[in-house]
Structures are given as structure tokens and as C-alpha cells.
Amino acid sequence: MESLDAERCVACHADSPRATRDEIETLKPQIPLWKIETGNNVPTLERVFKIRKYTSALSFTQNIGEFANEEGHHPKIVIEWGKVTVSWWTHAINDLHRNDFIMAAKTDRLFEKTSS
Amino acid sequence: MESLDAERCVACHADSPRATRDEIETLKPQIPLWKIETGNNVPTLERVFKIRKYTSALSFTQNIGEFANEEGHHPKIVIEWGKVTVSWWTHAINDLHRNDFIMAAKTDRLFEKTSS
């Protein structure tokens, strides 16, 4: 099975398929440090990255933003002292799509390259 | 009167003076587009910057982060598609300090240089 972080996002529209329960059960173990949050009635994949150096938090954010823009899929990123919180969901369907799991896995890879 | 954005932050400690009501009444009109939010029982200065270009949102965030780090005073920055939300408050006192008004004014100046 190809790992999630090697996949590319597909274009998403309002009628794109939401991630099914079966799909979530398969994909979620590949991004074990992410939680599914359901605040505001929209499920999102969320992970808090603890980063001691503020300049590293900034460059991590910049790197996420750049690849998000390349994929045309934009997360919510919250930068605070000591941590960066990233949330992925698919705006077009107000739900989770396979794309979000791919982007979460890619975010994990970016974090591995970030000096904390 | 020297404009707020020309001032530098002073170092803050747990016993630093909170902004008084009189001080807030003097300073707030200098940053008219900021709101005082009191969620989580900590007052913060918050402004939502609408930015159409995602790459501009990223560079705006980077610029805020860099000057924040120089001043040793770190805001909460939330980047989403189409907007960047910035919140200033003083962690050491869990309240507003004159520093926060200075940083808000400086953030406004940075935004003026950002292409939206």
C-alpha cells in the first residue's frame, strides 16, 4: 500500500465523496498523532506540534503554507508561543475527505524536518 | 504625542502594570480596527485581516512573527483561507499592557505594506 504522504490531493467539489467510516478506520492509524475534532459541527483533523524555538514555528508554518498552496488545499494554522496547531478539513464538503489525511501525513513529514 | 507604532516594548513581568481604563481610553482610538475580546477571561486585542492572496497571508504572518520575536512579545496568529487573525495580550500578566497596543499599531503598519 502506498503511504499517504506519497499521494497527491485530488480536486474537491461540493459533491466529492466524504471519507467513509471504513476509510477513516483505514487511514487514521497512518496519522496516529492527529485527533478528529468535531467543534463547530465540522469534523477536522487536528494536531498540536510543540516547537520550542519561535523561529522554527514560523518556518514550519511557512513550509506548510507553501505546500498547501501548491496542493490548493488550505488548513487552519494557529501559531502561539511554543506550539503550532494545524487543522485540516475540506471546505467544499464541510467534512473530511481522503485529501485531509494525505495532507496530515505530509504535515508530519514536514515536522520531522523542523528543528524544535 | 509619539505615535504608538514608533514605541518599543518594555520587558514584562508578572508584576508589570496592567493597562488602566484611562490608558485604554487613550490608546484604543489609535488602533480603531482592533477589538478587545475577553474570551477565556483574558482580554486580548484582536483584528481580522482579510487577505485574498494566500501567499500574502503567509508573508504577512512571517513578518509579524519576525518582529514579534525581535520584541520578545508573541501574539496568537491564525491563518485561514482569505484571512489572518492576530491577537495580542501579555502572557506574564494575563491581561493587556501598553506593549500590546504598541504591537497592534506595528501590526497595522506591516499590513499596509502587504499586498492583499
PDB file of C-alpha atoms in Angstrom:
ATOM      1  CA  MET A   1       0.000   0.000   0.000  1.00  0.00           C
ATOM      2  CA  GLU A   2       1.367   3.411  -0.961  1.00  0.00           C
ATOM      3  CA  SER A   3       1.919   5.581   2.085  1.00  0.00           C
ATOM      4  CA  LEU A   4      -0.424   8.521   2.467  1.00  0.00           C
ATOM      5  CA  ASP A   5       2.274  11.158   2.337  1.00  0.00           C
ATOM      6  CA  ALA A   6       3.287   9.980  -1.156  1.00  0.00           C
ATOM      7  CA  GLU A   7      -0.203  10.651  -2.551  1.00  0.00           C
ATOM      8  CA  ARG A   8      -1.386  13.869  -4.181  1.00  0.00           C
ATOM      9  CA  CYS A   9      -4.667  15.623  -3.433  1.00  0.00           C
ATOM     10  CA  VAL A  10      -7.443  15.398  -5.963  1.00  0.00           C
ATOM     11  CA  ALA A  11      -9.554  18.433  -6.824  1.00  0.00           C
ATOM     12  CA  CYS A  12     -12.540  18.700  -4.497  1.00  0.00           C
ATOM     13  CA  HIS A  13     -16.069  19.885  -5.203  1.00  0.00           C
ATOM     14  CA  ALA A  14     -19.284  20.059  -3.215  1.00  0.00           C
ATOM     15  CA  ASP A  15     -20.238  16.587  -4.480  1.00  0.00           C
ATOM     16  CA  SER A  16     -16.880  14.999  -3.701  1.00  0.00           C
ATOM     17  CA  PRO A  17     -17.173  11.886  -1.533  1.00  0.00           C
ATOM     18  CA  ARG A  18     -16.836  12.356   2.207  1.00  0.00           C
ATOM     19  CA  ALA A  19     -14.438   9.937   3.889  1.00  0.00           C
ATOM     20  CA  THR A  20     -16.490   6.905   4.891  1.00  0.00           C
ATOM     21  CA  ARG A  21     -16.284   5.280   8.296  1.00  0.00           C
ATOM     22  CA  ASP A  22     -14.369   2.348   6.741  1.00  0.00           C
ATOM     23  CA  GLU A  23     -11.979   4.712   5.015  1.00  0.00           C
ATOM     24  CA  ILE A  24     -11.357   6.621   8.241  1.00  0.00           C
ATOM     25  CA  GLU A  25     -10.654   3.354  10.063  1.00  0.00           C
ATOM     26  CA  THR A  26      -8.031   2.511   7.448  1.00  0.00           C
ATOM     27  CA  LEU A  27      -6.464   5.955   7.164  1.00  0.00           C
ATOM     28  CA  LYS A  28      -6.474   7.226  10.744  1.00  0.00           C
ATOM     29  CA  PRO A  29      -3.867   4.704  12.050  1.00  0.00           C
ATOM     30  CA  GLN A  30      -1.437   6.133   9.481  1.00  0.00           C
ATOM     31  CA  ILE A  31      -1.581   9.509  11.240  1.00  0.00           C
ATOM     32  CA  PRO A  32      -1.783   8.386  14.880  1.00  0.00           C
ATOM     33  CA  LEU A  33      -0.885  11.758  16.399  1.00  0.00           C
ATOM     34  CA  TRP A  34      -3.862  13.537  14.820  1.00  0.00           C
ATOM     35  CA  LYS A  35      -7.234  13.811  16.537  1.00  0.00           C
ATOM     36  CA  ILE A  36     -10.594  14.080  14.868  1.00  0.00           C
ATOM     37  CA  GLU A  37     -12.203  17.186  16.363  1.00  0.00           C
ATOM     38  CA  THR A  38     -15.849  17.985  15.785  1.00  0.00           C
ATOM     39  CA  GLY A  39     -16.156  21.530  17.132  1.00  0.00           C
ATOM     40  CA  ASN A  40     -18.443  23.798  15.070  1.00  0.00           C
ATOM     41  CA  ASN A  41     -20.122  20.662  13.683  1.00  0.00           C
ATOM     42  CA  VAL A  42     -17.387  20.233  11.078  1.00  0.00           C
ATOM     43  CA  PRO A  43     -15.030  17.320  11.667  1.00  0.00           C
ATOM     44  CA  THR A  44     -11.376  18.306  11.334  1.00  0.00           C
ATOM     45  CA  LEU A  45      -8.054  16.540  11.696  1.00  0.00           C
ATOM     46  CA  GLU A  46      -6.059  18.412  14.308  1.00  0.00           C
ATOM     47  CA  ARG A  47      -2.556  18.077  15.675  1.00  0.00           C
ATOM     48  CA  VAL A  48      -0.660  20.289  18.104  1.00  0.00           C
ATOM     49  CA  PHE A  49       3.049  20.471  17.294  1.00  0.00           C
ATOM     50  CA  LYS A  50       5.174  21.556  20.235  1.00  0.00           C
ATOM     51  CA  ILE A  51       8.038  23.696  18.980  1.00  0.00           C
ATOM     52  CA  ARG A  52      10.342  25.396  21.437  1.00  0.00           C
ATOM     53  CA  LYS A  53      12.010  27.814  19.022  1.00  0.00           C
ATOM     54  CA  TYR A  54       9.681  30.507  17.741  1.00  0.00           C
ATOM     55  CA  THR A  55      11.658  30.917  14.525  1.00  0.00           C
ATOM     56  CA  SER A  56      11.228  27.186  13.876  1.00  0.00           C
ATOM     57  CA  ALA A  57       7.476  27.535  14.440  1.00  0.00           C
ATOM     58  CA  LEU A  58       7.445  30.301  11.852  1.00  0.00           C
ATOM     59  CA  SER A  59       9.399  28.356   9.254  1.00  0.00           C
ATOM     60  CA  PHE A  60       7.272  25.238   9.865  1.00  0.00           C
ATOM     61  CA  THR A  61       4.176  27.371   9.258  1.00  0.00           C
ATOM     62  CA  GLN A  62       5.710  28.818   6.121  1.00  0.00           C
ATOM     63  CA  ASN A  63       6.534  25.331   4.815  1.00  0.00           C
ATOM     64  CA  ILE A  64       3.024  24.031   5.492  1.00  0.00           C
ATOM     65  CA  GLY A  65       1.541  27.088   3.815  1.00  0.00           C
ATOM     66  CA  GLU A  66       3.668  26.724   0.718  1.00  0.00           C
ATOM     67  CA  PHE A  67       2.837  23.075   0.111  1.00  0.00           C
ATOM     68  CA  ALA A  68      -0.818  23.722   0.999  1.00  0.00           C
ATOM     69  CA  ASN A  69      -0.914  26.390  -1.670  1.00  0.00           C
ATOM     70  CA  GLU A  70       0.698  24.061  -4.213  1.00  0.00           C
ATOM     71  CA  GLU A  71      -1.982  21.456  -3.487  1.00  0.00           C
ATOM     72  CA  GLY A  72      -4.753  24.070  -3.486  1.00  0.00           C
ATOM     73  CA  HIS A  73      -5.886  22.823  -0.064  1.00  0.00           C
ATOM     74  CA  HIS A  74      -5.579  25.243   2.842  1.00  0.00           C
ATOM     75  CA  PRO A  75      -5.558  24.344   6.542  1.00  0.00           C
ATOM     76  CA  LYS A  76      -6.137  26.454   9.587  1.00  0.00           C
ATOM     77  CA  ILE A  77      -2.774  27.116  11.231  1.00  0.00           C
ATOM     78  CA  VAL A  78      -2.513  28.651  14.689  1.00  0.00           C
ATOM     79  CA  ILE A  79       0.885  29.901  15.833  1.00  0.00           C
ATOM     80  CA  GLU A  80       1.382  30.550  19.507  1.00  0.00           C
ATOM     81  CA  TRP A  81       4.417  30.687  21.743  1.00  0.00           C
ATOM     82  CA  GLY A  82       5.720  27.110  21.961  1.00  0.00           C
ATOM     83  CA  LYS A  83       3.309  25.436  19.585  1.00  0.00           C
ATOM     84  CA  VAL A  84       1.686  25.319  16.178  1.00  0.00           C
ATOM     85  CA  THR A  85      -1.784  23.798  15.796  1.00  0.00           C
ATOM     86  CA  VAL A  86      -2.808  22.574  12.348  1.00  0.00           C
ATOM     87  CA  SER A  87      -6.357  21.636  11.304  1.00  0.00           C
ATOM     88  CA  TRP A  88      -7.301  20.023   8.021  1.00  0.00           C
ATOM     89  CA  TRP A  89     -10.774  19.616   6.612  1.00  0.00           C
ATOM     90  CA  THR A  90     -12.345  20.025   3.207  1.00  0.00           C
ATOM     91  CA  HIS A  91     -14.191  23.325   2.867  1.00  0.00           C
ATOM     92  CA  ALA A  92     -16.125  22.249  -0.247  1.00  0.00           C
ATOM     93  CA  ILE A  93     -17.901  19.456   1.633  1.00  0.00           C
ATOM     94  CA  ASN A  94     -17.548  20.748   5.224  1.00  0.00           C
ATOM     95  CA  ASP A  95     -16.292  17.321   6.117  1.00  0.00           C
ATOM     96  CA  LEU A  96     -13.239  15.082   5.953  1.00  0.00           C
ATOM     97  CA  HIS A  97     -12.004  13.833   2.593  1.00  0.00           C
ATOM     98  CA  ARG A  98      -9.136  11.470   1.813  1.00  0.00           C
ATOM     99  CA  ASN A  99      -7.195  14.640   0.861  1.00  0.00           C
ATOM    100  CA  ASP A 100      -7.161  15.710   4.516  1.00  0.00           C
ATOM    101  CA  PHE A 101      -5.496  12.504   5.617  1.00  0.00           C
ATOM    102  CA  ILE A 102      -2.916  12.909   2.842  1.00  0.00           C
ATOM    103  CA  MET A 103      -2.196  16.487   3.939  1.00  0.00           C
ATOM    104  CA  ALA A 104      -1.947  15.469   7.606  1.00  0.00           C
ATOM    105  CA  ALA A 105       0.615  12.795   6.684  1.00  0.00           C
ATOM    106  CA  LYS A 106       2.577  15.314   4.628  1.00  0.00           C
ATOM    107  CA  THR A 107       2.491  17.762   7.562  1.00  0.00           C
ATOM    108  CA  ASP A 108       4.006  15.052   9.777  1.00  0.00           C
ATOM    109  CA  ARG A 109       6.860  14.648   7.279  1.00  0.00           C
ATOM    110  CA  LEU A 110       7.474  18.413   7.264  1.00  0.00           C
ATOM    111  CA  PHE A 111       7.577  18.434  11.042  1.00  0.00           C
ATOM    112  CA  GLU A 112      10.252  15.734  11.044  1.00  0.00           C
ATOM    113  CA  LYS A 113      12.474  18.190   9.143  1.00  0.00           C
ATOM    114  CA  THR A 114      11.770  21.030  11.596  1.00  0.00           C
ATOM    115  CA  SER A 115      14.262  21.758  14.363  1.00  0.00           C
ATOM    116  CA  SER A 116      12.305  22.209  17.543  1.00  0.00           C
TER     117      SER A 116
ATOM    118  CA  MET B   1       2.476  62.646  21.242  1.00  0.00           C
ATOM    119  CA  GLU B   2       4.671  59.940  19.782  1.00  0.00           C
ATOM    120  CA  SER B   3       2.627  57.512  17.736  1.00  0.00           C
ATOM    121  CA  LEU B   4       2.246  54.044  19.197  1.00  0.00           C
ATOM    122  CA  ASP B   5       3.931  52.237  16.325  1.00  0.00           C
ATOM    123  CA  ALA B   6       7.136  54.233  16.946  1.00  0.00           C
ATOM    124  CA  GLU B   7       7.431  52.944  20.520  1.00  0.00           C
ATOM    125  CA  ARG B   8       9.353  49.877  21.653  1.00  0.00           C
ATOM    126  CA  CYS B   9       8.051  47.238  24.031  1.00  0.00           C
ATOM    127  CA  VAL B  10       9.366  47.182  27.555  1.00  0.00           C
ATOM    128  CA  ALA B  11      10.219  43.907  29.252  1.00  0.00           C
ATOM    129  CA  CYS B  12       7.209  42.476  31.059  1.00  0.00           C
ATOM    130  CA  HIS B  13       6.992  40.583  34.314  1.00  0.00           C
ATOM    131  CA  ALA B  14       4.175  39.230  36.450  1.00  0.00           C
ATOM    132  CA  ASP B  15       4.119  42.492  38.420  1.00  0.00           C
ATOM    133  CA  SER B  16       4.098  44.756  35.351  1.00  0.00           C
ATOM    134  CA  PRO B  17       1.232  47.248  35.341  1.00  0.00           C
ATOM    135  CA  ARG B  18      -1.943  46.249  33.543  1.00  0.00           C
ATOM    136  CA  ALA B  19      -3.316  48.848  31.162  1.00  0.00           C
ATOM    137  CA  THR B  20      -5.670  51.029  33.197  1.00  0.00           C
ATOM    138  CA  ARG B  21      -9.118  52.038  31.989  1.00  0.00           C
ATOM    139  CA  ASP B  22      -7.828  55.590  31.361  1.00  0.00           C
ATOM    140  CA  GLU B  23      -4.859  54.259  29.416  1.00  0.00           C
ATOM    141  CA  ILE B  24      -7.101  52.040  27.295  1.00  0.00           C
ATOM    142  CA  GLU B  25      -9.353  55.007  26.535  1.00  0.00           C
ATOM    143  CA  THR B  26      -6.336  56.938  25.304  1.00  0.00           C
ATOM    144  CA  LEU B  27      -4.669  54.137  23.366  1.00  0.00           C
ATOM    145  CA  LYS B  28      -7.605  52.283  21.787  1.00  0.00           C
ATOM    146  CA  PRO B  29      -8.570  55.114  19.373  1.00  0.00           C
ATOM    147  CA  GLN B  30      -5.080  54.852  17.883  1.00  0.00           C
ATOM    148  CA  ILE B  31      -5.863  51.295  16.760  1.00  0.00           C
ATOM    149  CA  PRO B  32      -9.531  51.669  15.761  1.00  0.00           C
ATOM    150  CA  LEU B  33      -9.748  48.421  13.793  1.00  0.00           C
ATOM    151  CA  TRP B  34      -8.835  46.238  16.778  1.00  0.00           C
ATOM    152  CA  LYS B  35     -11.422  44.812  19.139  1.00  0.00           C
ATOM    153  CA  ILE B  36     -10.939  43.981  22.774  1.00  0.00           C
ATOM    154  CA  GLU B  37     -12.025  40.357  23.129  1.00  0.00           C
ATOM    155  CA  THR B  38     -12.497  38.772  26.515  1.00  0.00           C
ATOM    156  CA  GLY B  39     -12.895  35.090  25.674  1.00  0.00           C
ATOM    157  CA  ASN B  40     -11.202  32.712  28.145  1.00  0.00           C
ATOM    158  CA  ASN B  41     -11.310  35.505  30.738  1.00  0.00           C
ATOM    159  CA  VAL B  42      -8.163  37.067  29.303  1.00  0.00           C
ATOM    160  CA  PRO B  43      -8.660  40.340  27.444  1.00  0.00           C
ATOM    161  CA  THR B  44      -6.913  40.404  24.092  1.00  0.00           C
ATOM    162  CA  LEU B  45      -6.598  42.870  21.240  1.00  0.00           C
ATOM    163  CA  GLU B  46      -7.836  41.126  18.113  1.00  0.00           C
ATOM    164  CA  ARG B  47      -8.011  42.116  14.473  1.00  0.00           C
ATOM    165  CA  VAL B  48      -9.027  40.066  11.444  1.00  0.00           C
ATOM    166  CA  PHE B  49      -7.021  40.989   8.339  1.00  0.00           C
ATOM    167  CA  LYS B  50      -8.735  39.987   5.105  1.00  0.00           C
ATOM    168  CA  ILE B  51      -6.096  38.920   2.613  1.00  0.00           C
ATOM    169  CA  ARG B  52      -7.138  37.448  -0.721  1.00  0.00           C
ATOM    170  CA  LYS B  53      -3.773  36.016  -1.761  1.00  0.00           C
ATOM    171  CA  TYR B  54      -2.689  33.086   0.374  1.00  0.00           C
ATOM    172  CA  THR B  55       0.989  33.765  -0.286  1.00  0.00           C
ATOM    173  CA  SER B  56       0.484  37.324   1.025  1.00  0.00           C
ATOM    174  CA  ALA B  57      -1.181  35.924   4.144  1.00  0.00           C
ATOM    175  CA  LEU B  58       1.868  33.741   4.682  1.00  0.00           C
ATOM    176  CA  SER B  59       4.380  36.540   4.222  1.00  0.00           C
ATOM    177  CA  PHE B  60       2.324  38.849   6.473  1.00  0.00           C
ATOM    178  CA  THR B  61       2.421  36.133   9.142  1.00  0.00           C
ATOM    179  CA  GLN B  62       6.153  35.710   8.678  1.00  0.00           C
ATOM    180  CA  ASN B  63       6.707  39.468   9.039  1.00  0.00           C
ATOM    181  CA  ILE B  64       4.596  39.681  12.196  1.00  0.00           C
ATOM    182  CA  GLY B  65       6.415  36.684  13.649  1.00  0.00           C
ATOM    183  CA  GLU B  66       9.845  38.119  12.946  1.00  0.00           C
ATOM    184  CA  PHE B  67       9.184  41.478  14.578  1.00  0.00           C
ATOM    185  CA  ALA B  68       7.346  39.783  17.444  1.00  0.00           C
ATOM    186  CA  ASN B  69      10.409  37.690  18.075  1.00  0.00           C
ATOM    187  CA  GLU B  70      12.658  40.751  17.980  1.00  0.00           C
ATOM    188  CA  GLU B  71      10.455  42.418  20.599  1.00  0.00           C
ATOM    189  CA  GLY B  72      10.205  39.223  22.663  1.00  0.00           C
ATOM    190  CA  HIS B  73       6.407  39.520  22.623  1.00  0.00           C
ATOM    191  CA  HIS B  74       4.489  36.802  20.804  1.00  0.00           C
ATOM    192  CA  PRO B  75       0.916  37.008  19.551  1.00  0.00           C
ATOM    193  CA  LYS B  76      -1.519  34.299  18.557  1.00  0.00           C
ATOM    194  CA  ILE B  77      -1.725  34.251  14.762  1.00  0.00           C
ATOM    195  CA  VAL B  78      -4.400  32.242  12.955  1.00  0.00           C
ATOM    196  CA  ILE B  79      -4.000  31.739   9.213  1.00  0.00           C
ATOM    197  CA  GLU B  80      -7.010  30.596   7.249  1.00  0.00           C
ATOM    198  CA  TRP B  81      -8.021  30.844   3.618  1.00  0.00           C
ATOM    199  CA  GLY B  82      -8.694  34.554   2.976  1.00  0.00           C
ATOM    200  CA  LYS B  83      -7.760  35.940   6.370  1.00  0.00           C
ATOM    201  CA  VAL B  84      -5.217  36.221   9.156  1.00  0.00           C
ATOM    202  CA  THR B  85      -6.403  36.858  12.721  1.00  0.00           C
ATOM    203  CA  VAL B  86      -3.918  38.357  15.163  1.00  0.00           C
ATOM    204  CA  SER B  87      -4.368  38.536  18.938  1.00  0.00           C
ATOM    205  CA  TRP B  88      -2.112  40.392  21.333  1.00  0.00           C
ATOM    206  CA  TRP B  89      -2.078  40.125  25.086  1.00  0.00           C
ATOM    207  CA  THR B  90       0.598  39.937  27.746  1.00  0.00           C
ATOM    208  CA  HIS B  91       1.151  36.400  28.969  1.00  0.00           C
ATOM    209  CA  ALA B  92       3.075  37.470  32.079  1.00  0.00           C
ATOM    210  CA  ILE B  93       0.066  39.337  33.483  1.00  0.00           C
ATOM    211  CA  ASN B  94      -2.748  37.565  31.584  1.00  0.00           C
ATOM    212  CA  ASP B  95      -4.042  40.987  30.685  1.00  0.00           C
ATOM    213  CA  LEU B  96      -3.463  43.933  28.374  1.00  0.00           C
ATOM    214  CA  HIS B  97      -0.324  46.027  28.759  1.00  0.00           C
ATOM    215  CA  ARG B  98       0.722  49.116  26.852  1.00  0.00           C
ATOM    216  CA  ASN B  99       3.044  46.792  24.887  1.00  0.00           C
ATOM    217  CA  ASP B 100       0.009  45.149  23.285  1.00  0.00           C
ATOM    218  CA  PHE B 101      -1.267  48.426  21.915  1.00  0.00           C
ATOM    219  CA  ILE B 102       2.203  49.185  20.559  1.00  0.00           C
ATOM    220  CA  MET B 103       2.356  45.785  18.859  1.00  0.00           C
ATOM    221  CA  ALA B 104      -1.143  46.182  17.422  1.00  0.00           C
ATOM    222  CA  ALA B 105      -0.151  49.535  15.914  1.00  0.00           C
ATOM    223  CA  LYS B 106       3.011  47.993  14.472  1.00  0.00           C
ATOM    224  CA  THR B 107       0.935  45.145  13.011  1.00  0.00           C
ATOM    225  CA  ASP B 108      -1.274  47.705  11.259  1.00  0.00           C
ATOM    226  CA  ARG B 109       1.830  49.271   9.690  1.00  0.00           C
ATOM    227  CA  LEU B 110       3.019  45.854   8.464  1.00  0.00           C
ATOM    228  CA  PHE B 111      -0.380  45.180   6.961  1.00  0.00           C
ATOM    229  CA  GLU B 112      -0.187  48.422   4.972  1.00  0.00           C
ATOM    230  CA  LYS B 113       2.896  47.000   3.256  1.00  0.00           C
ATOM    231  CA  THR B 114       1.165  43.683   2.474  1.00  0.00           C
ATOM    232  CA  SER B 115      -0.327  43.148  -0.961  1.00  0.00           C
ATOM    233  CA  SER B 116      -3.753  41.647  -0.472  1.00  0.00           C
TER     234      SER B 116
END
